[in-house]
Coordinates of C-alpha atoms in Angstrom, one line a residue:
M1498 CA -157.1 168.3 -213.4
S1499 CA -157.3 168.0 -209.6
E1500 CA -154.3 169.3 -207.7
R1501 CA -155.4 167.8 -204.4
R1502 CA -153.1 165.1 -203.0
S1503 CA -154.6 164.8 -199.5
S1504 CA -158.1 164.4 -198.2
E1505 CA -160.1 167.1 -196.4
S1506 CA -159.3 165.2 -193.2
G1507 CA -155.6 165.3 -193.9
F1508 CA -154.7 161.8 -194.9
P1509 CA -152.8 161.3 -198.2
I1510 CA -154.7 160.2 -201.4
K1511 CA -152.8 157.7 -203.5
D1512 CA -152.5 158.2 -207.3
V1513 CA -153.7 154.5 -207.7
Y1514 CA -155.5 152.2 -205.3
T1515 CA -155.4 148.4 -205.7
A1516 CA -156.8 145.3 -204.0
A1517 CA -153.9 145.5 -201.6
D1518 CA -155.5 148.7 -200.1
L1519 CA -158.7 146.9 -199.2
P1520 CA -159.3 145.9 -195.5
G1521 CA -158.7 142.2 -195.1
D1522 CA -162.1 141.6 -193.6
L1523 CA -164.0 143.6 -196.1
D1524 CA -167.2 141.4 -196.3
A1525 CA -167.5 141.3 -192.5
R1526 CA -166.8 145.0 -192.2
T1527 CA -169.5 146.0 -194.7
G1528 CA -172.2 143.4 -194.4
A1529 CA -175.2 143.4 -196.8
P1530 CA -177.4 146.4 -197.4
G1531 CA -179.9 146.6 -194.5
E1532 CA -177.8 144.4 -192.2
Y1533 CA -175.4 145.1 -189.4
P1534 CA -173.1 147.2 -189.5
Y1535 CA -175.2 149.0 -192.2
V1536 CA -172.1 150.3 -194.1
R1537 CA -173.9 149.6 -197.4
G1538 CA -177.1 151.3 -196.3
V1539 CA -179.7 151.0 -193.6
Y1540 CA -182.4 149.4 -195.9
P1541 CA -182.0 146.3 -198.1
T1542 CA -183.3 147.9 -201.2
M1543 CA -182.4 151.6 -200.6
Y1544 CA -183.3 153.7 -203.7
T1545 CA -184.3 150.7 -205.9
S1546 CA -187.7 150.7 -204.3
R1547 CA -188.1 154.5 -203.7
P1548 CA -185.8 157.5 -204.0
W1549 CA -184.6 159.5 -201.0
T1550 CA -186.9 162.2 -199.6
M1551 CA -186.4 165.5 -201.4
R1552 CA -186.7 168.1 -198.7
Q1553 CA -186.1 171.7 -199.5
Y1554 CA -185.2 174.1 -196.6
A1555 CA -187.3 177.3 -196.8
G1556 CA -188.8 180.0 -194.6
F1557 CA -188.6 183.8 -194.6
G1558 CA -190.6 186.9 -193.7
T1559 CA -194.1 186.2 -192.4
A1560 CA -195.9 182.9 -192.0
T1561 CA -198.1 183.7 -194.9
E1562 CA -195.1 184.4 -197.2
S1563 CA -193.4 181.1 -196.2
N1564 CA -196.7 179.2 -196.6
A1565 CA -196.9 180.4 -200.2
R1566 CA -193.3 179.1 -200.8
Y1567 CA -194.2 175.7 -199.3
H1568 CA -197.1 175.4 -201.6
Q1569 CA -194.9 176.3 -204.6
L1570 CA -192.3 173.6 -203.5
L1571 CA -195.0 171.0 -203.1
R1572 CA -196.4 171.8 -206.5
A1573 CA -192.9 171.4 -207.9
G1574 CA -192.6 167.9 -206.5
T1575 CA -190.8 168.2 -203.2
M1576 CA -191.6 165.3 -200.9
G1577 CA -191.0 167.0 -197.5
L1578 CA -190.9 170.5 -196.0
S1579 CA -188.0 171.9 -194.1
V1580 CA -188.7 175.0 -192.0
A1581 CA -186.2 177.8 -191.5
F1582 CA -187.0 180.1 -188.5
D1583 CA -185.8 183.6 -187.9
L1584 CA -183.2 184.3 -185.3
P1585 CA -185.6 185.6 -182.6
T1586 CA -187.6 182.4 -182.9
Q1587 CA -184.5 180.3 -182.7
M1588 CA -183.5 182.2 -179.5
G1589 CA -186.9 182.0 -177.9
Y1590 CA -187.9 185.7 -178.2
D1591 CA -191.1 187.2 -179.5
S1592 CA -190.9 189.6 -182.5
D1593 CA -191.7 192.6 -180.3
D1594 CA -189.0 192.0 -177.8
P1595 CA -186.3 194.8 -178.0
I1596 CA -183.6 192.2 -178.5
A1597 CA -185.3 191.0 -181.7
H1598 CA -185.2 194.4 -183.4
G1599 CA -183.7 194.2 -186.9
E1600 CA -183.8 190.4 -187.1
V1601 CA -187.5 189.6 -187.5
G1602 CA -188.1 187.4 -190.6
K1603 CA -184.6 187.9 -191.9
V1604 CA -183.0 184.4 -192.0
G1605 CA -186.3 182.5 -191.6
V1606 CA -189.9 182.8 -190.7
A1607 CA -191.1 184.6 -187.6
I1608 CA -193.2 182.3 -185.4
D1609 CA -194.5 183.9 -182.2
S1610 CA -197.6 181.9 -181.3
I1611 CA -200.1 179.3 -182.5
E1612 CA -201.6 182.0 -184.7
D1613 CA -198.5 182.1 -186.8
M1614 CA -198.2 178.3 -187.0
R1615 CA -201.7 178.1 -188.3
L1616 CA -200.8 180.4 -191.1
L1617 CA -197.5 178.7 -191.8
F1618 CA -199.2 175.4 -192.6
D1619 CA -202.5 176.6 -193.9
G1620 CA -203.8 174.2 -196.6
I1621 CA -201.0 171.7 -196.1
P1622 CA -202.1 168.1 -195.2
L1623 CA -200.0 167.4 -192.2
D1624 CA -200.8 163.7 -192.2
K1625 CA -199.4 163.4 -195.7
V1626 CA -196.2 165.6 -195.7
S1627 CA -193.0 165.1 -193.6
T1628 CA -191.9 168.3 -192.0
S1629 CA -188.4 169.0 -190.6
M1630 CA -187.9 172.0 -188.4
T1631 CA -184.4 173.5 -187.9
I1632 CA -184.9 174.6 -184.3
N1633 CA -182.9 173.7 -181.3
A1634 CA -183.2 175.4 -177.9
P1635 CA -187.0 176.0 -178.3
G1636 CA -187.4 172.9 -180.5
S1637 CA -190.0 171.3 -178.2
V1638 CA -192.0 174.5 -178.3
L1639 CA -192.3 174.6 -182.1
L1640 CA -193.0 170.8 -182.2
L1641 CA -196.0 171.3 -179.8
L1642 CA -197.3 174.2 -181.9
Y1643 CA -197.1 172.0 -184.9
Q1644 CA -199.0 169.2 -183.1
L1645 CA -201.7 171.6 -181.9
V1646 CA -202.3 172.9 -185.4
A1647 CA -202.5 169.3 -186.6
E1648 CA -205.0 168.4 -183.9
E1649 CA -207.1 171.5 -184.9
N1650 CA -207.2 170.0 -188.4
G1651 CA -208.2 166.5 -187.2
V1652 CA -204.7 165.0 -187.5
S1653 CA -203.6 163.0 -184.5
G1654 CA -200.0 163.0 -183.1
G1655 CA -199.7 159.4 -184.3
A1656 CA -200.2 160.4 -187.9
L1657 CA -197.4 163.1 -187.9
N1658 CA -194.1 162.5 -189.6
G1659 CA -191.1 164.8 -189.3
T1660 CA -188.1 165.9 -187.4
I1661 CA -187.0 168.6 -185.0
Q1662 CA -183.3 169.3 -184.9
N1663 CA -183.3 169.7 -181.1
D1664 CA -179.5 169.3 -181.0
I1665 CA -178.3 171.7 -178.4
L1666 CA -174.8 170.4 -177.9
K1667 CA -173.6 171.5 -181.3
E1668 CA -175.0 175.0 -180.5
Y1669 CA -172.4 175.3 -177.7
I1670 CA -169.7 174.0 -180.1
A1671 CA -170.3 175.8 -183.3
R1672 CA -173.6 177.7 -183.9
G1673 CA -174.5 179.7 -180.8
T1674 CA -178.3 179.6 -180.7
Y1675 CA -178.5 178.2 -177.2
I1676 CA -180.7 179.5 -174.3
F1677 CA -180.3 177.5 -171.2
P1678 CA -177.3 175.9 -169.6
P1679 CA -176.4 172.4 -170.7
K1680 CA -177.9 170.4 -167.8
P1681 CA -181.5 171.7 -168.2
S1682 CA -181.0 171.7 -172.0
L1683 CA -180.3 168.0 -171.9
R1684 CA -183.2 167.5 -169.6
L1685 CA -185.5 169.2 -172.2
V1686 CA -184.1 166.9 -174.9
A1687 CA -184.8 163.8 -172.7
D1688 CA -188.3 165.1 -171.9
T1689 CA -188.9 165.5 -175.7
F1690 CA -187.8 161.9 -176.2
G1691 CA -190.2 160.7 -173.6
Y1692 CA -193.1 162.8 -174.8
C1693 CA -192.8 161.8 -178.4
R1694 CA -192.6 158.1 -177.6
K1695 CA -196.1 158.4 -176.2
E1696 CA -197.7 161.2 -178.1
V1697 CA -196.0 161.6 -181.5
P1698 CA -194.4 158.1 -182.0
K1699 CA -193.3 158.5 -185.7
W1700 CA -191.6 161.8 -185.0
N1701 CA -187.8 162.0 -185.2
T1702 CA -187.0 163.6 -181.8
I1703 CA -183.6 164.9 -182.6
S1704 CA -181.4 165.5 -185.7
I1705 CA -177.9 165.2 -184.3
S1706 CA -176.0 167.6 -186.5
G1707 CA -172.6 167.7 -188.0
Y1708 CA -173.6 170.1 -190.7
H1709 CA -173.1 173.3 -188.7
M1710 CA -169.8 172.2 -187.4
A1711 CA -168.7 171.5 -191.0
E1712 CA -169.9 174.9 -192.1
A1713 CA -167.8 176.4 -189.3
G1714 CA -164.7 174.6 -190.7
A1715 CA -164.7 171.0 -189.3
S1716 CA -163.1 168.4 -191.5
P1717 CA -165.1 165.2 -192.4
V1718 CA -163.4 163.3 -189.6
Q1719 CA -164.2 166.1 -187.1
E1720 CA -167.7 166.4 -188.4
I1721 CA -168.4 162.7 -187.8
A1722 CA -166.4 162.3 -184.5
F1723 CA -168.0 165.3 -182.8
T1724 CA -171.5 164.5 -184.1
L1725 CA -171.4 160.9 -183.0
A1726 CA -169.9 161.9 -179.6
N1727 CA -172.8 164.2 -179.1
G1728 CA -175.1 161.3 -180.0
V1729 CA -173.6 159.2 -177.3
E1730 CA -174.1 162.1 -174.8
Y1731 CA -177.8 162.3 -175.7
V1732 CA -178.2 158.5 -175.3
R1733 CA -176.6 158.7 -171.9
A1734 CA -178.9 161.6 -170.9
A1735 CA -182.0 159.6 -171.9
L1736 CA -180.8 156.5 -170.1
A1737 CA -180.2 158.6 -167.0
A1738 CA -183.7 160.0 -167.3
G1739 CA -185.0 156.4 -167.0
L1740 CA -185.8 155.7 -170.7
A1741 CA -184.9 152.3 -172.2
V1742 CA -182.5 152.5 -175.1
D1743 CA -184.8 150.7 -177.6
D1744 CA -187.7 153.0 -176.6
F1745 CA -186.0 156.1 -178.0
A1746 CA -183.0 155.1 -180.1
P1747 CA -185.0 154.2 -183.3
R1748 CA -186.2 157.8 -183.5
L1749 CA -182.7 159.3 -183.4
S1750 CA -181.6 160.8 -186.7
F1751 CA -178.5 162.7 -187.9
F1752 CA -177.7 165.6 -190.2
F1753 CA -174.5 165.9 -192.2
V1754 CA -173.0 168.0 -195.0
A1755 CA -172.1 167.0 -198.5
R1756 CA -169.0 168.6 -199.9
T1757 CA -167.6 168.6 -203.4
T1758 CA -164.9 166.1 -202.4
L1759 CA -167.2 163.3 -203.5
L1760 CA -165.0 160.2 -202.8
E1761 CA -164.2 161.2 -199.2
E1762 CA -167.8 162.2 -198.6
V1763 CA -169.1 158.8 -199.7
A1764 CA -166.5 157.1 -197.5
K1765 CA -167.5 159.4 -194.6
F1766 CA -171.1 158.4 -194.7
R1767 CA -170.3 154.7 -194.8
A1768 CA -167.9 154.9 -191.9
A1769 CA -170.4 156.8 -189.8
R1770 CA -173.0 154.1 -190.2
R1771 CA -170.5 151.4 -189.1
I1772 CA -169.3 153.3 -186.0
W1773 CA -172.8 154.2 -184.8
A1774 CA -174.1 150.6 -185.2
R1775 CA -171.1 149.3 -183.2
L1776 CA -171.6 151.9 -180.5
M1777 CA -175.3 151.2 -180.0
R1778 CA -174.8 147.5 -180.0
D1779 CA -171.6 147.1 -178.0
E1780 CA -171.8 150.1 -175.6
F1781 CA -175.5 150.5 -175.0
G1782 CA -176.7 147.0 -175.6
A1783 CA -179.4 148.0 -178.1
Q1784 CA -181.4 145.0 -179.4
N1785 CA -183.8 146.6 -181.9
P1786 CA -182.1 146.7 -185.3
K1787 CA -183.6 150.2 -185.8
S1788 CA -181.6 151.4 -182.8
L1789 CA -178.4 150.6 -184.6
M1790 CA -179.3 152.3 -187.9
L1791 CA -177.7 155.7 -188.5
R1792 CA -180.4 157.4 -190.5
F1793 CA -179.4 160.9 -191.8
H1794 CA -180.5 163.9 -193.7
T1795 CA -177.9 165.7 -195.9
Q1796 CA -177.6 169.3 -197.0
T1797 CA -175.2 170.4 -199.6
A1798 CA -172.3 172.6 -198.4
G1799 CA -173.4 176.2 -198.2
V1800 CA -169.9 177.2 -197.1
Q1801 CA -168.6 176.1 -200.5
L1802 CA -171.0 178.4 -202.5
T1803 CA -169.5 181.6 -203.9
A1804 CA -171.1 185.0 -204.5
Q1805 CA -168.8 185.3 -207.4
Q1806 CA -170.2 183.7 -210.6
P1807 CA -173.1 182.2 -208.6
E1808 CA -174.3 180.1 -211.5
V1809 CA -171.2 177.9 -210.9
N1810 CA -172.9 176.9 -207.6
L1811 CA -175.4 174.8 -209.7
V1812 CA -172.5 172.5 -210.6
R1813 CA -171.1 172.4 -207.1
V1814 CA -174.5 171.5 -205.7
A1815 CA -175.1 168.8 -208.3
I1816 CA -171.7 167.1 -207.3
Q1817 CA -172.5 167.5 -203.6
G1818 CA -176.0 166.0 -204.1
L1819 CA -174.4 163.1 -206.0
G1820 CA -172.1 162.4 -203.1
A1821 CA -175.0 162.4 -200.6
V1822 CA -176.9 159.9 -202.8
L1823 CA -173.9 157.6 -203.4
G1824 CA -173.3 157.8 -199.6
G1825 CA -176.9 156.5 -198.8
T1826 CA -178.7 159.6 -197.4
Q1827 CA -182.3 159.2 -196.4
S1828 CA -183.3 162.7 -197.3
L1829 CA -181.5 165.6 -199.1
H1830 CA -181.7 169.4 -199.4
T1831 CA -179.9 170.9 -202.3
N1832 CA -178.9 174.5 -201.8
S1833 CA -180.0 177.2 -204.3
F1834 CA -177.3 178.7 -206.4
D1835 CA -177.9 182.2 -205.0
E1836 CA -177.7 181.4 -201.3
A1837 CA -174.2 182.9 -201.0
I1838 CA -175.9 186.3 -201.8
A1839 CA -179.3 186.2 -200.2
L1840 CA -182.4 184.1 -199.5
P1841 CA -183.1 182.1 -202.6
T1842 CA -185.6 183.3 -205.2
E1843 CA -188.4 181.1 -206.3
K1844 CA -186.6 180.2 -209.5
A1845 CA -183.4 179.3 -207.7
A1846 CA -185.3 177.1 -205.2
R1847 CA -187.0 175.3 -208.0
L1848 CA -183.7 174.7 -209.8
A1849 CA -182.3 173.2 -206.6
L1850 CA -185.2 170.8 -206.4
R1851 CA -184.8 170.0 -210.1
T1852 CA -181.2 169.0 -209.5
Q1853 CA -182.4 166.2 -207.1
Q1854 CA -185.1 165.2 -209.6
V1855 CA -182.5 164.8 -212.4
L1856 CA -180.4 162.7 -210.1
A1857 CA -183.3 160.5 -209.1
Y1858 CA -185.1 160.1 -212.5
E1859 CA -182.6 160.7 -215.3
T1860 CA -179.6 158.7 -214.0
D1861 CA -179.1 155.1 -213.1
L1862 CA -178.2 155.9 -209.4
T1863 CA -181.4 154.3 -208.2
A1864 CA -180.9 151.1 -210.2
T1865 CA -178.6 149.4 -207.7
V1866 CA -177.7 149.6 -204.0
D1867 CA -174.4 151.1 -202.9
P1868 CA -172.6 151.4 -206.2
F1869 CA -169.2 152.1 -204.7
A1870 CA -169.1 148.9 -202.6
G1871 CA -165.8 147.2 -203.2
S1872 CA -164.2 150.3 -204.7
Y1873 CA -160.5 150.2 -203.8
V1874 CA -160.4 153.9 -203.0
V1875 CA -163.7 154.2 -201.2
E1876 CA -163.3 151.2 -199.1
A1877 CA -159.7 152.2 -198.2
M1878 CA -161.0 155.7 -197.3
T1879 CA -163.9 154.3 -195.3
A1880 CA -161.4 152.4 -193.1
E1881 CA -159.1 155.4 -192.7
I1882 CA -161.9 157.7 -191.7
E1883 CA -163.3 155.1 -189.3
A1884 CA -159.9 154.8 -187.5
A1885 CA -159.5 158.6 -187.4
V1886 CA -163.0 159.1 -186.0
D1887 CA -162.5 156.5 -183.3
E1888 CA -159.3 158.2 -182.2
L1889 CA -160.8 161.6 -182.1
M1890 CA -163.9 160.4 -180.2
E1891 CA -161.5 158.9 -177.6
R1892 CA -159.9 162.4 -177.2
V1893 CA -163.4 163.9 -176.7
F1894 CA -164.3 161.4 -174.0
G1895 CA -160.8 161.7 -172.5
H1896 CA -162.1 164.9 -171.0
G1897 CA -164.8 162.9 -169.2
S1898 CA -167.9 163.7 -171.3
V1899 CA -168.9 165.8 -174.3
V1900 CA -170.0 168.6 -171.9
D1901 CA -166.6 168.5 -170.2
A1902 CA -164.9 168.7 -173.6
I1903 CA -167.1 171.6 -174.6
E1904 CA -166.2 173.4 -171.3
A1905 CA -162.5 172.9 -172.0
G1906 CA -163.0 174.3 -175.5
F1907 CA -161.7 171.2 -177.2
Q1908 CA -164.1 170.8 -180.1
K1909 CA -164.2 174.5 -180.8
R1910 CA -160.4 174.8 -180.9
E1911 CA -160.1 171.8 -183.2
I1912 CA -162.7 173.2 -185.6
E1913 CA -161.1 176.7 -185.6
T1914 CA -157.7 175.2 -186.4
S1915 CA -159.2 173.3 -189.4
A1916 CA -161.1 176.5 -190.6
Y1917 CA -157.9 178.5 -190.4
R1918 CA -156.0 176.0 -192.5
I1919 CA -158.8 176.1 -195.1
A1920 CA -158.7 179.9 -195.2
Q1921 CA -154.9 179.9 -195.6
E1922 CA -155.1 177.4 -198.5
I1923 CA -157.8 179.5 -200.3
D1924 CA -155.8 182.7 -199.8
S1925 CA -152.6 181.2 -201.1
G1926 CA -154.3 179.6 -204.0
E1927 CA -153.3 176.1 -202.9
R1928 CA -157.0 175.3 -202.6
V1929 CA -158.7 176.2 -205.9
V1930 CA -162.1 177.9 -205.7
V1931 CA -163.4 178.4 -209.3
G1932 CA -164.4 181.9 -209.9
L1933 CA -162.9 183.2 -206.7
N1934 CA -159.1 182.6 -206.7
R1935 CA -158.9 181.1 -210.2
F1936 CA -160.9 181.6 -213.4
A1937 CA -162.3 184.9 -212.1
I1938 CA -164.0 187.4 -214.4
D1939 CA -163.6 191.1 -214.4
E1940 CA -167.2 192.1 -214.0
E1941 CA -170.0 190.1 -212.4
E1942 CA -173.5 190.1 -214.0
P1943 CA -176.1 192.0 -212.0
Y1944 CA -178.3 189.9 -209.7
E1945 CA -181.6 190.9 -208.1
P1946 CA -181.9 189.1 -204.7
L1947 CA -185.1 188.2 -202.9
R1948 CA -185.8 191.0 -200.4
V1949 CA -187.7 190.6 -197.2
D1950 CA -190.5 193.2 -196.5
P1951 CA -189.0 195.7 -194.0
T1952 CA -192.4 196.2 -192.4
I1953 CA -192.6 192.7 -191.1
E1954 CA -191.4 193.6 -187.6
A1955 CA -194.2 196.1 -187.2
T1956 CA -196.7 193.7 -188.6
Q1957 CA -195.7 190.9 -186.2
A1958 CA -195.8 193.4 -183.3
E1959 CA -199.3 194.4 -184.2
R1960 CA -200.3 190.7 -184.4
L1961 CA -198.8 190.1 -180.9
A1962 CA -200.7 193.1 -179.4
E1963 CA -204.0 191.8 -180.8
L1964 CA -203.2 188.3 -179.5
R1965 CA -202.6 189.5 -176.0
R1966 CA -205.7 191.8 -176.1
T1967 CA -208.1 189.0 -177.2
R1968 CA -206.8 185.9 -175.3
D1969 CA -207.8 184.8 -171.8
A1970 CA -204.9 186.4 -169.8
G1971 CA -205.8 184.5 -166.6
A1972 CA -205.7 181.1 -168.4
V1973 CA -202.3 182.0 -169.9
E1974 CA -200.9 183.0 -166.5
R1975 CA -202.2 179.8 -164.9
A1976 CA -200.7 177.6 -167.6
L1977 CA -197.4 179.3 -167.4
G1978 CA -197.4 178.8 -163.7
E1979 CA -197.9 175.1 -164.1
L1980 CA -195.0 175.0 -166.6
R1981 CA -192.9 176.8 -164.0
V1982 CA -193.8 174.2 -161.3
A1983 CA -192.9 171.4 -163.7
A1984 CA -189.6 172.9 -164.7
T1985 CA -188.7 173.4 -161.0
G1986 CA -189.4 169.7 -160.4
T1987 CA -189.0 166.5 -162.4
E1988 CA -192.2 166.3 -164.3
N1989 CA -192.0 166.2 -168.1
V1990 CA -192.3 169.8 -169.1
L1991 CA -193.8 169.3 -172.5
Y1992 CA -197.3 168.5 -171.1
P1993 CA -197.8 171.8 -169.3
M1994 CA -195.9 173.6 -172.1
K1995 CA -198.5 172.3 -174.6
E1996 CA -201.4 173.6 -172.5
A1997 CA -199.8 177.0 -172.2
L1998 CA -199.4 177.2 -176.0
R1999 CA -202.9 176.0 -176.5
A2000 CA -204.0 178.9 -174.3
R2001 CA -202.1 181.2 -176.7
A2002 CA -199.0 181.8 -174.7
T2003 CA -196.3 183.0 -177.0
V2004 CA -192.9 181.4 -177.8
G2005 CA -191.2 184.2 -175.9
E2006 CA -193.4 183.8 -172.8
V2007 CA -192.9 180.0 -172.7
C2008 CA -189.1 180.3 -173.1
G2009 CA -189.1 183.2 -170.7
T2010 CA -190.7 181.1 -168.0
L2011 CA -188.1 178.5 -168.5
R2012 CA -185.3 181.1 -168.3
E2013 CA -186.7 182.2 -164.9
V2014 CA -186.3 178.7 -163.6
W2015 CA -183.3 177.3 -165.4
G2016 CA -181.3 180.5 -166.1
I2017 CA -179.4 181.3 -169.3
H2018 CA -176.1 180.0 -170.6
R2019 CA -173.3 182.5 -171.2
P2020 CA -170.1 181.4 -173.0
S2021 CA -168.0 182.3 -170.0
D2022 CA -170.1 180.3 -167.6
R2023 CA -168.7 177.1 -166.3
F2024 CA -171.0 174.2 -167.1

């Protein structure tokens, strides 16, 4: 029996909902599937014609080790790859940089140069798989490395499908893997939009992410409000850079969490689609229907996994995945049951994928579109969440802009308040966590986690030394010089950046060149 009487976002949940709780203009509010305002889904047939993309997040150790895991996932039936990078790569440092010591290959794969990227995707047909890369500050760098490897294998930019996260604003709010100050960071995002429109037209140039804010403690309303506000800021930055809204907006994508509170999560996704469609049409005058569609990837909630009785996480993840599917996600990553302990083992990763496959092929979820349409409780929650999100977004923009609100610490304070409330509820037992504060056992079963080879840092350093010894140092220096000139001016920096990477400049050297021109962001800096 559930003991919850209020939603994650704080509004009360009634014992019984009736037709009286439905919005009076329900048909107009929801529309038909594939039609404005896309509440019922962005495509007319949704999963009745094909299931969502099953995309499993993976990456650890060396590029060779991660490549083996990708091949294993593809053999197991995954439809798309999702790359996890180690912390030095995320921060734009090479593996042999002193600041990288102790972190190489730990939380993702170490990528220092085109040599590593070749190994990472060896034997994988890049014109046939969709690849998502969870990388932000240096997102453009990793995208260009991917494109260069594809070109070496005869695959043009026009044939590539995938996504880079490239969402720097949420890094200032919740995650912290930023490099540059906000202004040049937003310029780099806009340059990526412009470059991909011409060179990699099917690539999703940004995945505007609420997931990390939710993992930091944001409620569903905060997750949607702060994410969509960031989306508005990116649209404004692109327009200020001279791009037309319908030239880049169709390639915008989003990234949300799926919690175990299934009803509220379904309502959250439906409300987000309606709000984004309205914003793009009414505020920005978008004409292309694809510019109005909020297309999103979902990952199940890692923050809800427990190290205690980890097998129970299989149940949690199944419920979370069900909520994402009922909410109309375009792609889904289901967490492995052991991720609260360590990087997932091969067996755990396979079970996570099998969870999605059972949902897709052994249930009737794909038999009809938007099964919760007209549900008294879900439609009422959708309207409540929409109203609360609109109000919170107004508070964000009451500071002037998203960047101004970040500078004032607004989003961070709101999320921290929510996180503190959740922690108090868990500690008091008011919020039940099975196996943690209720139904615990006296002794946990032994578990053998996946362990990363401790010699990887030395191995990567040796590879970098060999790279620098054998490449044309003069060509690298000239290419980095051209990148420096572009960064100082107004030229799109991705073109000279690509040539530097082609000349075998490293990720750290490219990001270091931009640091010299743009500086670095420190939390105490004024924006």
